[in-house]
Coordinates of C-alpha atoms and ligand atoms in Angstrom, one line a residue:
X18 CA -12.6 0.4 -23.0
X19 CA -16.5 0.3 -23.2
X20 CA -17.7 -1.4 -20.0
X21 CA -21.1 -2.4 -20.8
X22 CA -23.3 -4.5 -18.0
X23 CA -22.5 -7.3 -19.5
X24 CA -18.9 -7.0 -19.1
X25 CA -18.9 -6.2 -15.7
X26 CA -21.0 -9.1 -14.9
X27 CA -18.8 -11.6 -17.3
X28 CA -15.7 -10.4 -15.5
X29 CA -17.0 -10.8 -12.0
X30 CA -18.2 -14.7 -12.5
X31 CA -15.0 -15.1 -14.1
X32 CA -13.4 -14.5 -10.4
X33 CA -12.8 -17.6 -8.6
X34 CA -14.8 -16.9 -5.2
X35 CA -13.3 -20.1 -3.0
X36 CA -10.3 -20.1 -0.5
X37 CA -7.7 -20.8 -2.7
X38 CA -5.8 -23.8 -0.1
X39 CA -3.2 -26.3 -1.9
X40 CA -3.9 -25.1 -5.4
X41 CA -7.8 -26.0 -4.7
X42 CA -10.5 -24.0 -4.9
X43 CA -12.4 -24.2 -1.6
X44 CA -16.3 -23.7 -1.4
X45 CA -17.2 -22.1 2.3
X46 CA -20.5 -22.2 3.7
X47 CA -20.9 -18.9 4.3
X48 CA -20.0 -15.5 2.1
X49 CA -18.7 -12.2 2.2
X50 CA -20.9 -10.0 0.3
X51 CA -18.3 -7.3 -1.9
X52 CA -19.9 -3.8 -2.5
X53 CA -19.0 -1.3 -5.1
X54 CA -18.7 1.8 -3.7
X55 CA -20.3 4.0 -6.4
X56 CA -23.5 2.3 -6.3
X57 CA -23.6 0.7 -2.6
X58 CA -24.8 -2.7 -4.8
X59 CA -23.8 -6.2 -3.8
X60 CA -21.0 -7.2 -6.9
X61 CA -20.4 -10.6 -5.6
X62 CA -20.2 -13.1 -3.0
X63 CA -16.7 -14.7 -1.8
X64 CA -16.0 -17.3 0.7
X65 CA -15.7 -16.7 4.3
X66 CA -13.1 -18.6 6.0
X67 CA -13.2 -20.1 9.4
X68 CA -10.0 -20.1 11.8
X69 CA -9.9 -24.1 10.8
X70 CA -9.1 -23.0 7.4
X71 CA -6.8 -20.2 8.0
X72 CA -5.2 -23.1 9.8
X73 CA -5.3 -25.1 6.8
X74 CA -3.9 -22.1 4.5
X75 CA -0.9 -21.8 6.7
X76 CA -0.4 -26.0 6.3
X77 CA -0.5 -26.3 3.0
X78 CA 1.9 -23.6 3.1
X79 CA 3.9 -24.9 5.4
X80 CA 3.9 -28.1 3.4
X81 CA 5.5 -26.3 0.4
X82 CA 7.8 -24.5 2.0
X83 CA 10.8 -27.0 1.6
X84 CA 10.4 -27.5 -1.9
X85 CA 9.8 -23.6 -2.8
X86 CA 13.3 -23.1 -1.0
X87 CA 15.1 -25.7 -2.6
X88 CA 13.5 -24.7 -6.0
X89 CA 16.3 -22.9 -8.5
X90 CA 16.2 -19.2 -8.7
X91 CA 16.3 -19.1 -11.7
X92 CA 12.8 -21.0 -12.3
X93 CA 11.5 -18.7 -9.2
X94 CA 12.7 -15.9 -11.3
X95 CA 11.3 -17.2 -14.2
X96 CA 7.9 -17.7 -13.0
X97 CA 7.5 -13.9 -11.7
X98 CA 8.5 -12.9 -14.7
X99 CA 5.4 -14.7 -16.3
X100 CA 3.4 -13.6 -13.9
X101 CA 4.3 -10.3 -15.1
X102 CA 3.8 -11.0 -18.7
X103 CA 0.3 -12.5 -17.6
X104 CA -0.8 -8.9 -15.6
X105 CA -0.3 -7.3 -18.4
X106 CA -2.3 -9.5 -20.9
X107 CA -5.0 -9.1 -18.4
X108 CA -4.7 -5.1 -17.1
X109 CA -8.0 -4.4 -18.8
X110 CA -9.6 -7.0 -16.2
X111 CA -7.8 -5.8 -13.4
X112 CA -8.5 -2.1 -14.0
X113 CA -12.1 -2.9 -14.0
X114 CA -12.3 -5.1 -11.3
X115 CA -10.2 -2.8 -8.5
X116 CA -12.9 -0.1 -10.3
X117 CA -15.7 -2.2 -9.4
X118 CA -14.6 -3.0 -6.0
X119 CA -12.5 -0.3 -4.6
X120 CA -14.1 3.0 -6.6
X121 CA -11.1 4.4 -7.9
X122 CA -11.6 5.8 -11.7
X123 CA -10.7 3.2 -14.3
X124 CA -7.4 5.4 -15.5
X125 CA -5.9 4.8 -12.3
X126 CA -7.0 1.4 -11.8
X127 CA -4.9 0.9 -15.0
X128 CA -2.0 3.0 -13.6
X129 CA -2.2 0.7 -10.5
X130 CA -2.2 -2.5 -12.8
X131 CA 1.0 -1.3 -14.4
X132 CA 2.7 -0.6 -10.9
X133 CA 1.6 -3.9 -9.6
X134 CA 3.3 -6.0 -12.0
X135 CA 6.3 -3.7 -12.4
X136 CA 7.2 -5.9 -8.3
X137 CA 6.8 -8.6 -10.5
X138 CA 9.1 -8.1 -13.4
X139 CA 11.8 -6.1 -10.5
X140 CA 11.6 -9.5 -8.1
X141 CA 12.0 -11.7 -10.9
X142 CA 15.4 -10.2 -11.6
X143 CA 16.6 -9.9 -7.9
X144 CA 15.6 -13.7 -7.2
X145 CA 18.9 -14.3 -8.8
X146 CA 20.8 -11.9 -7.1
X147 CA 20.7 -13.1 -3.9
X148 CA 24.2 -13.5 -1.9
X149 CA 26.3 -13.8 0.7
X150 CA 29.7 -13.1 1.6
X151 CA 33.4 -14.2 2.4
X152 CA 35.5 -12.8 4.4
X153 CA 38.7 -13.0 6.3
X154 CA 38.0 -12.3 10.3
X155 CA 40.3 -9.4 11.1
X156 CA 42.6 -11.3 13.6
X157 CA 43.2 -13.7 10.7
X158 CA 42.6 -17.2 10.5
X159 CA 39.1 -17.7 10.8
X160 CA 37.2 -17.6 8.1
X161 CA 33.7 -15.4 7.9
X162 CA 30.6 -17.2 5.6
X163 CA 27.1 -15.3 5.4
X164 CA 24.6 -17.0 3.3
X165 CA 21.3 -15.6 2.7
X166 CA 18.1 -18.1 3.1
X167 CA 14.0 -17.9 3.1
X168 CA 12.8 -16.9 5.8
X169 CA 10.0 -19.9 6.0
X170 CA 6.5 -19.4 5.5
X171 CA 5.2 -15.9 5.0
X172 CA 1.8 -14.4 6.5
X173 CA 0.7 -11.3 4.5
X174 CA -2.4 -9.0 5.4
X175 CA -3.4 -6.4 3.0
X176 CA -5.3 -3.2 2.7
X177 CA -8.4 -2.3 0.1
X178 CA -6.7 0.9 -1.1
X179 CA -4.7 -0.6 -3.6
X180 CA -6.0 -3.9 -4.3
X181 CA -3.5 -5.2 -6.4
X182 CA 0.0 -3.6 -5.5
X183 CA -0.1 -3.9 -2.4
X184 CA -0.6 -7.8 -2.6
X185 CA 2.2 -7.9 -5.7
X186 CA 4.6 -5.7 -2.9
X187 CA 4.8 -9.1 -1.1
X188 CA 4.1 -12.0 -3.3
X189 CA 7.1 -10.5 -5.4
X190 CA 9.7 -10.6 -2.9
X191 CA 8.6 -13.8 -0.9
X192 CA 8.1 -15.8 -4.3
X193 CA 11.9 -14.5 -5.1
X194 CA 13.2 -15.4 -1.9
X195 CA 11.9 -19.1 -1.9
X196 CA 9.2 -18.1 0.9
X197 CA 5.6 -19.6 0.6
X198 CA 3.1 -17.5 1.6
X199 CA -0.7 -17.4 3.1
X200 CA -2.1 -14.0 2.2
X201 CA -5.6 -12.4 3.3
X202 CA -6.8 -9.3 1.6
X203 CA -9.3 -6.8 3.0
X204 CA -12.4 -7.7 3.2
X205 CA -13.8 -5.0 1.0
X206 CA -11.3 -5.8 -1.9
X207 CA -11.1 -9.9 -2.1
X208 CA -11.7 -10.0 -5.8
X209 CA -8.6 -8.8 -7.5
X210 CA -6.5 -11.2 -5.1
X211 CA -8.8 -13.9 -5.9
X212 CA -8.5 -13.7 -10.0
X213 CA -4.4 -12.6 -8.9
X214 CA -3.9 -16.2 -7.5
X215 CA -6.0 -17.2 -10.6
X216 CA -3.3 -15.4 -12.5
X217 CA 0.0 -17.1 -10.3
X218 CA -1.2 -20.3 -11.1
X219 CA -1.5 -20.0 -14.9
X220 CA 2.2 -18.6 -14.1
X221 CA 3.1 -21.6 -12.9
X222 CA 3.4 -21.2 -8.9
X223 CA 3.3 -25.2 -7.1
X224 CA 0.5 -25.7 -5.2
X225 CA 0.6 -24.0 -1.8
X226 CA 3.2 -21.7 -2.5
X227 CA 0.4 -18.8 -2.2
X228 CA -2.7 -19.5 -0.4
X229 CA -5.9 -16.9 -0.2
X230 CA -8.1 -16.8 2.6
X231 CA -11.1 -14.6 2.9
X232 CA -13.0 -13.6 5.7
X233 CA -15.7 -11.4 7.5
X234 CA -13.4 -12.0 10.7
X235 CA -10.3 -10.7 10.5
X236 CA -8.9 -10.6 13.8
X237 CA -10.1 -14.0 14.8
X238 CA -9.1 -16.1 11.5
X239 CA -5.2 -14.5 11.7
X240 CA -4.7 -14.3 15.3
X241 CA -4.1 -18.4 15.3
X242 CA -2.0 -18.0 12.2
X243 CA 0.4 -15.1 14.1
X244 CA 0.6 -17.3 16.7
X245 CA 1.2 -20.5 15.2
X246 CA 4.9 -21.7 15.6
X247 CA 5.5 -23.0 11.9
X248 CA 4.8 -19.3 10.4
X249 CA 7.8 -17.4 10.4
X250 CA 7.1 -13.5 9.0
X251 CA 4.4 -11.5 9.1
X252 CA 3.8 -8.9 6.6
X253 CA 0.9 -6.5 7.0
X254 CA -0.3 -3.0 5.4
X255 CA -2.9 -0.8 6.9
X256 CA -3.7 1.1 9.3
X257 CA -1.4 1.7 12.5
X258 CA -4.2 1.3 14.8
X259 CA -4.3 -2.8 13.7
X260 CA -0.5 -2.8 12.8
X261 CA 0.0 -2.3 16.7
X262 CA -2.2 -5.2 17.8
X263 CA -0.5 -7.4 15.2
X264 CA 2.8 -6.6 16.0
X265 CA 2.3 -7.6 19.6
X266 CA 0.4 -10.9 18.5
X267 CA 3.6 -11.4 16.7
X268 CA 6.0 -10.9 19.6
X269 CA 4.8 -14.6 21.3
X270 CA 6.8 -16.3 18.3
X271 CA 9.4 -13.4 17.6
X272 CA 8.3 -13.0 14.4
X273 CA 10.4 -11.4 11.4
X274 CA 7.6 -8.6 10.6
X275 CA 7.1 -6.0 7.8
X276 CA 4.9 -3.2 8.6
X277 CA 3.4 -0.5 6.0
X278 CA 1.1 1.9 8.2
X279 CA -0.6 5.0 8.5
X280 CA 0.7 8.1 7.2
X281 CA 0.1 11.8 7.6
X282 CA 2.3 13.5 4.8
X283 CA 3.1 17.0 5.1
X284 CA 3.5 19.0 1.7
X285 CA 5.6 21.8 2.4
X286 CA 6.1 24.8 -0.8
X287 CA 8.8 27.1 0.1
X288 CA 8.3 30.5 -0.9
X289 CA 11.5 29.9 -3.8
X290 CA 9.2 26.7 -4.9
X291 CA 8.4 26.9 -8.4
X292 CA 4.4 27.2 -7.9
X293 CA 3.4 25.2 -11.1
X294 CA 5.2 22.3 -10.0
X295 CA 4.3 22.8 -6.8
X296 CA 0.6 22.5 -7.5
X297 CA 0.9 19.7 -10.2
X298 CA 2.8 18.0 -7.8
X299 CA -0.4 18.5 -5.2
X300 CA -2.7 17.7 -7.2
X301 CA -0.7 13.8 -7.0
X302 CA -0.2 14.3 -4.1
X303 CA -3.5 14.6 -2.9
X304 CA -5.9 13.5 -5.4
X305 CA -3.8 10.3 -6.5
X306 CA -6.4 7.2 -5.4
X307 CA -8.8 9.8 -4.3
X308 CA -6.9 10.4 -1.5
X309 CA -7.2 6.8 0.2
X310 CA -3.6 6.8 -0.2
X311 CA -0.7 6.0 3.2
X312 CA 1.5 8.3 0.8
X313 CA -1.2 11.1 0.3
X314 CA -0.3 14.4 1.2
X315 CA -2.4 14.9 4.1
X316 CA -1.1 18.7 5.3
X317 CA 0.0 21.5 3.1
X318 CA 2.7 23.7 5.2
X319 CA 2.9 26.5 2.7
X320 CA 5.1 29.7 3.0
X321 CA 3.0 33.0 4.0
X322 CA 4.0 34.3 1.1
X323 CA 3.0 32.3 -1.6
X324 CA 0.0 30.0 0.3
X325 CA -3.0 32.7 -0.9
X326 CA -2.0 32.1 -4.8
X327 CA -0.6 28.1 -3.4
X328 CA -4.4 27.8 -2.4
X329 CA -6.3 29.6 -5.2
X330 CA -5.1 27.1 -7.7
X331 CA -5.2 24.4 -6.5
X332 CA -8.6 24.9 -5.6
X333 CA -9.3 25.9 -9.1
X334 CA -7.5 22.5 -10.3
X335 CA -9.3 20.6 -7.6
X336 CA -12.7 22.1 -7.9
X337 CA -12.7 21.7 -11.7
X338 CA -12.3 17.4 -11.4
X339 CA -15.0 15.2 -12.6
X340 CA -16.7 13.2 -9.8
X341 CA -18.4 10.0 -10.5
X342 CA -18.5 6.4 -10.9
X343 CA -14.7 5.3 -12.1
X344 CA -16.0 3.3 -14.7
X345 CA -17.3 6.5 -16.2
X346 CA -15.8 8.2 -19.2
X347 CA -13.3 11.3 -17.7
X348 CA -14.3 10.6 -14.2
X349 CA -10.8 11.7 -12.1
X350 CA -12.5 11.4 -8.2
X351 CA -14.2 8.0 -7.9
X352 CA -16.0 7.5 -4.6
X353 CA -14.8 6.4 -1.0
X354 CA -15.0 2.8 0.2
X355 CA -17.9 3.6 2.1
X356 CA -20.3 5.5 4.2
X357 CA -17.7 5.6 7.2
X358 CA -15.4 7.1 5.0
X359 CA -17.5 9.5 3.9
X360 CA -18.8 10.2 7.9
X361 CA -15.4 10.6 9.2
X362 CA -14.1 13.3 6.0
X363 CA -17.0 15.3 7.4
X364 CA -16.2 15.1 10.9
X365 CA -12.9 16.2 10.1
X366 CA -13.9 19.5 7.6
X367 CA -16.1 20.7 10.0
X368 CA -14.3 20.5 12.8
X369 CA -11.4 22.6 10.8
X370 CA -14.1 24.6 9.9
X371 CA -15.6 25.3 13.7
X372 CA -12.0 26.1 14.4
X373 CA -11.7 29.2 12.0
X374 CA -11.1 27.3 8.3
X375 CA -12.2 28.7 5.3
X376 CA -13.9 26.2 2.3
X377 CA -12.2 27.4 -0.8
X378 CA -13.9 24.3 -2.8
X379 CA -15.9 21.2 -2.2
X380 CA -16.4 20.4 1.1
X381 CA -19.4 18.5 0.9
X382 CA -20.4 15.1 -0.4
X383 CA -21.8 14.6 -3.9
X384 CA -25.0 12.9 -4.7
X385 CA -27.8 10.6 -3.2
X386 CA -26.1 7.3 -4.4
X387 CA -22.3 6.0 -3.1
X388 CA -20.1 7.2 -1.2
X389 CA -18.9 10.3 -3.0
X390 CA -17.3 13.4 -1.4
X391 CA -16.3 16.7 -3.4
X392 CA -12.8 17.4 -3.9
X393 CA -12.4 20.2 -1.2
X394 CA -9.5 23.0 -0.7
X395 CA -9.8 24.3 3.4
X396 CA -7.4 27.9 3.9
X397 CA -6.3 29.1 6.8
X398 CA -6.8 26.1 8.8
X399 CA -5.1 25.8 12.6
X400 CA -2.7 23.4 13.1
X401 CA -4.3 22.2 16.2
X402 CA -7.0 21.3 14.0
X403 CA -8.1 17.7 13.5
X404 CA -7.5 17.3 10.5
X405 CA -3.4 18.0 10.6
X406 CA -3.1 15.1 13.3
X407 CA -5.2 12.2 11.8
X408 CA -5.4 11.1 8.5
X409 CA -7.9 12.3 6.0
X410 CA -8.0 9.4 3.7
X411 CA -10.2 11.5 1.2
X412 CA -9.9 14.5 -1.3
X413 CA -9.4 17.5 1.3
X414 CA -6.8 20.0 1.2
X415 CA -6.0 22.0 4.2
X416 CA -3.3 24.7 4.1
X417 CA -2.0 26.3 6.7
X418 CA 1.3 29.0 6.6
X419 CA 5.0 29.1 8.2
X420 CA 7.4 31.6 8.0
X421 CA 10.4 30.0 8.6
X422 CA 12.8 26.8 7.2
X423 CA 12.8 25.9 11.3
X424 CA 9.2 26.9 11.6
X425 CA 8.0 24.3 8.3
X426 CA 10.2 21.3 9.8
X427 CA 9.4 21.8 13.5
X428 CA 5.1 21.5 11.9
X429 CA 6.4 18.7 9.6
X430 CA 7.3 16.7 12.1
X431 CA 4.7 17.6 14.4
X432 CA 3.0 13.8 14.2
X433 CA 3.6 10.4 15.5
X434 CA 3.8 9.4 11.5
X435 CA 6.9 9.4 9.5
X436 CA 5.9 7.5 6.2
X437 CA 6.7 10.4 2.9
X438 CA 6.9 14.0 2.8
X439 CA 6.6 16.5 0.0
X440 CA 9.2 19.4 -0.2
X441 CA 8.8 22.2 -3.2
X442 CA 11.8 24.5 -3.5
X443 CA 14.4 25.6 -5.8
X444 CA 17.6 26.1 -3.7
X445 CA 19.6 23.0 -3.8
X446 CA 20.8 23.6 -0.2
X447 CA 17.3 24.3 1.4
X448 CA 16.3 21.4 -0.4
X449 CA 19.3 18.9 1.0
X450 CA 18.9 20.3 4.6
X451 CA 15.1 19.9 4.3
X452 CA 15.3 16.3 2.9
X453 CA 17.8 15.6 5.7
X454 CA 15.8 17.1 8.4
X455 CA 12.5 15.7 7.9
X456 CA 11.5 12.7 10.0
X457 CA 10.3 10.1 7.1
X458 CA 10.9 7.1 5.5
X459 CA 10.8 8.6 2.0
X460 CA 11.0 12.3 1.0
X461 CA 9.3 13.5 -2.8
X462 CA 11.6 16.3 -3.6
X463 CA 9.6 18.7 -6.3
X464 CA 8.0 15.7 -7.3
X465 CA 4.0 14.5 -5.4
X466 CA 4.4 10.6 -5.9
X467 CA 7.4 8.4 -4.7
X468 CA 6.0 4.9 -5.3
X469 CA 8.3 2.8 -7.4
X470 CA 9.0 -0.2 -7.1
X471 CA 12.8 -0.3 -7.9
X472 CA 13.2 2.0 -4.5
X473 CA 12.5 1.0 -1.1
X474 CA 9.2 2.2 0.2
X475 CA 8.5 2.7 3.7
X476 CA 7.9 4.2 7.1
X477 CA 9.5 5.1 10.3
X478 CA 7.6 5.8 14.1
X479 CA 5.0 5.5 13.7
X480 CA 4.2 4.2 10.1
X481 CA 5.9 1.2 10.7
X482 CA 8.8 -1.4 10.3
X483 CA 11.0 -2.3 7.2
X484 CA 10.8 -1.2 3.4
X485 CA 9.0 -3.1 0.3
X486 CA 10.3 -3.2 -3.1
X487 CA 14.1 -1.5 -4.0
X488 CA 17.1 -4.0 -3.0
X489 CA 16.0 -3.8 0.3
X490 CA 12.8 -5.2 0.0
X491 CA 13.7 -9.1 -0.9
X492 CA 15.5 -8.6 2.0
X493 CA 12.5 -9.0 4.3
X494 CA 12.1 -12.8 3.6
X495 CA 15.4 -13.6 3.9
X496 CA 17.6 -14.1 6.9
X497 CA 21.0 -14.0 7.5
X498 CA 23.1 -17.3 8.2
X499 CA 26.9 -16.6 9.2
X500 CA 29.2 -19.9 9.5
X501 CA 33.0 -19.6 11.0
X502 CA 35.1 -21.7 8.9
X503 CA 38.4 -22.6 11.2
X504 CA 41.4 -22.8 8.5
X505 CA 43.6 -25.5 9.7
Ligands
NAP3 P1 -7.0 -1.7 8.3 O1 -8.4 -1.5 8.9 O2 -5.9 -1.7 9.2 O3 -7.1 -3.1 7.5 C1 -6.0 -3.6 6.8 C2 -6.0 -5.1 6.7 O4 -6.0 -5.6 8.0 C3 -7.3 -5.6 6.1 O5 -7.0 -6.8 5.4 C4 -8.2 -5.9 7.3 O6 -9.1 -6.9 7.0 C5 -7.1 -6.4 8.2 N1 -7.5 -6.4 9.7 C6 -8.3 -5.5 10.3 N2 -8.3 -5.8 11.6 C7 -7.5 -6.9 11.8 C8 -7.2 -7.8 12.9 N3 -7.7 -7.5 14.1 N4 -6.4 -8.8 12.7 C9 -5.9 -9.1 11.5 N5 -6.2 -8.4 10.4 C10 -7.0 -7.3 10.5 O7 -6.7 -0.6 7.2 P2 -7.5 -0.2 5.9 O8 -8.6 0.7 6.4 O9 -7.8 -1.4 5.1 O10 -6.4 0.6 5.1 C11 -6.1 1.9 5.3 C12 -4.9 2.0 6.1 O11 -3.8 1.4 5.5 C13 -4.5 3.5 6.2 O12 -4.1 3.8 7.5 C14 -3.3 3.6 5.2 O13 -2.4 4.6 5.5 C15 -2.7 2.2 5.4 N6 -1.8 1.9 4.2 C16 -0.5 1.9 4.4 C17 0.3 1.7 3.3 C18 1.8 1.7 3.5 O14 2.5 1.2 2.6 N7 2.4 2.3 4.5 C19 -0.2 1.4 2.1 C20 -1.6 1.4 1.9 C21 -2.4 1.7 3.0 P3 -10.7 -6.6 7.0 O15 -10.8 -5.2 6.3 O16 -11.2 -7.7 6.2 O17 -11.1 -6.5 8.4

């Protein structure tokens, strides 16, 4: 694709900008300005909702909600599935707007496109596959019903990482489950939710079955929604620090919530790992969304005796990427989401590097215009160094050694995260007990990405609550309804 000016600027007026409230389009009087990262220039100006029209999101919502639950599966089903169809028709747009808005190089954006529809096309088929049971109760006679039903209406809260999948990761399931839903993306990322809802309508979604709000003020425009009797789930990705607060919001009205938090995956290579996997499998790992990814692997636990060569290629790999703007032909590292980013990456390589680290590549940022950071390799780093405790959220590497199985583990699961972990290692037994033994919702076992939407993707301490996507995830907007049938 050859993005001229002129296509990024026809593609961004395209974007609805409103509150999208009741299948209108609502006009705010102020605006949130968007920025793209490579350049640090205004793209466009969205509305900025008030806590009186979060308010009125979560009515019109509520408003729907009865019909959306009564409304077949199959035509629920049905309209996914066009929504689907429509993504696809229009992944060229997406790409280039989650380019424009979030940084990451256009390739990816597309990659990101494909995985956001795939919820889609996987909830339209579970929407009819939702059901109960019958059974017999064991002292006989009574008779045991479970039916499945929406939850009611859904609240979702979404990060600017992934500006598309992780809104699809919860539309899906809560369209399929007959759930309505108000949804607020980040602040830095409105646009590809905005032309999204654009997209669900032309799909056929009724009015008010997904609402979009936008909004400089986070906290105070959901706060009245969490606690607002008539809403009935809260969904949220992002970071753990806000996932806490919300959580407790959530507790007034014993909400059903979903939480997708932080992570800090380790990568561990055993010394049987086979090393060109391994380091194809880091390079994903790592270098997938420029790093700003919950899943990326955020500490490399490699065995003594493979970590030098471990760590000379993969610096080689990493220090031979193209950095750049993502619209730009073979660009593979776009830039962060902003200057914070980019302040707390360096924060964290040189406090590694006060603490005895060795730069191998990168470690310093690239250019005089956005927010770019080299991709960055750190050896010998000490595990009480910052770096292995909070997450990077950018394109550095730090390895550290262990010598042995207990030794890797008891470093693995040395954090208050638990979301993924990446094992290498070609002994089907190590690998088992490894996969068994490591504290995480999801383990990539000689593989560096796990995503997929036909498994179920999520966290456990502290990277949070419930899993999106696989069978499991359609059952987070559903509850469980059991009726005793007395046989006379
Ligand atoms: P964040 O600061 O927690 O923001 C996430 C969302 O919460 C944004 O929409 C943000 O809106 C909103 N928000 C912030 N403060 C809020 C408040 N007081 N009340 C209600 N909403 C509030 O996280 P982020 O920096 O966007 O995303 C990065 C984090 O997300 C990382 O920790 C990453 O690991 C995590 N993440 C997890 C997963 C997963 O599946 N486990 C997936 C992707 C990302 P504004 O930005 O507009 O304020």
């Amino acid at each position: 694709m050859t993005v001229t000016a002129g296509t990024v600027s026809a593609l961004v007026d395209s974007v609805p900008k409103g509150l999208h409230i009741g299948g209108e389009w609502v006009p705010t009087t102020g605006g949130v300005e968007v920025e793209n990262p490579a350049t640090g220039e205004v793209l466009a100006t969205v509305a900025d909702a008030t806590p009186e029209q979060g308010k009125q999101a979560l009515d019109a919502a509520v408003t729907a909600q009865k019909d959306w639950a009564a409304t077949d599966p199959r035509v629920r089903g049905e309209i996914l599935r066009k929504a689907f169809e429509l993504l696809q028709q229009r992944a060229d747009d997406f790409a280039l707007l989650m380019t424009l808005e979030m940084g990451k190089p256009l390739a990816e954006a597309r990659g990101e496109v494909t995985y956001g529809a795939e919820f889609f096309r996987w909830f339209s088929e579970e929407a009819v596959r939702i059901a109960g049971r019958y059974s017999v109760a064991p002292s006989g006679g009574t008779r045991l019903l479970t039916m499945k039903q929406p939850v009611g209406p859904a609240f979702a809260i979404t990060p600017w990482n992934f500006p598309l999948a992780m809104g699809t990761r919860k539309i899906g399931p809560a369209i399929a489950a007959g759930c309505t839903m108000v949804i607020k993306p980040a602040a830095q990322t409105p646009l590809t939710t905005l032309l999204l809802a654009q997209v669900l309508v032309e799909a056929g979604v009724p009015a008010g079955v997904v609402n979009v709000i936008t909004t400089s003020s986070s906290g105070r425009v959901s706060e009245p929604i969490i606690r607002d009797p008539r809403l009935r789930k809260l969904t949220f990705t992002g970071s753990t620090e806000v996932g806490r607060r919300l959580i407790e919001q959530s507790a007034q009205q014993v909400l059903k919530v979903s939480m997708e938090l932080g992570g800090n995956a380790p990568f561990v290579v055993f010394g049987d790992a086979n090393l060109d996997r391994a380091v194809d499998g880091a390079m994903l790992a790592k270098m997938r969304n420029i790093g700003e990814a919950c899943t990326a692997a955020n500490r490399f636990i490699v065995h003594e005796s493979v970590a030098e060569e471990f760590a000379a290629r993969l610096s080689e790999r990493m220090g031979a990427m193209k950095v750049g703007p993502g619209i730009d032909d073979g660009v593979q590292v776009g830039p962060l989401i902003d200057q914070a980013a980019i302040d707390k990456v360096t924060e964290l390589v040189s406090d590694a590097t006060d603490a005895g680290a060795t730069v191998l590549t990168g470690g310093k940022t690239v250019g005089d215009k956005g927010y770019f950071y080299a991709p960055t390799v750190l050896g010998n780093v000490p595990a009480s160094a910052r770096v292995f405790s909070e997450e990077i959220f950018g394109p550095v590497a730090p390895v550290t050694t262990f010598t042995t199985d207990d030794e890797a583990i008891e470093l693995a699961n040395r954090t208050e995260f638990g979301l993924v972990a990446y094992a290498f290692t070609e002994n089907v037994n190590r690998a088992f007990r490894v996969a068994e033994a490591l504290e995480t919702g999801m383990v990539g076992l000689n593989q560096g990405i796990v995503s997929n939407p036909a498994a179920p993707f999520g966290g456990v301490k502290a990277s949070g609550i419930g899993r999106e996507g696989g069978a499991e995830g359609i059952e987070e907007y559903l509850e469980t309804k059991y009726v005793g049938i007395a046989l006379g």
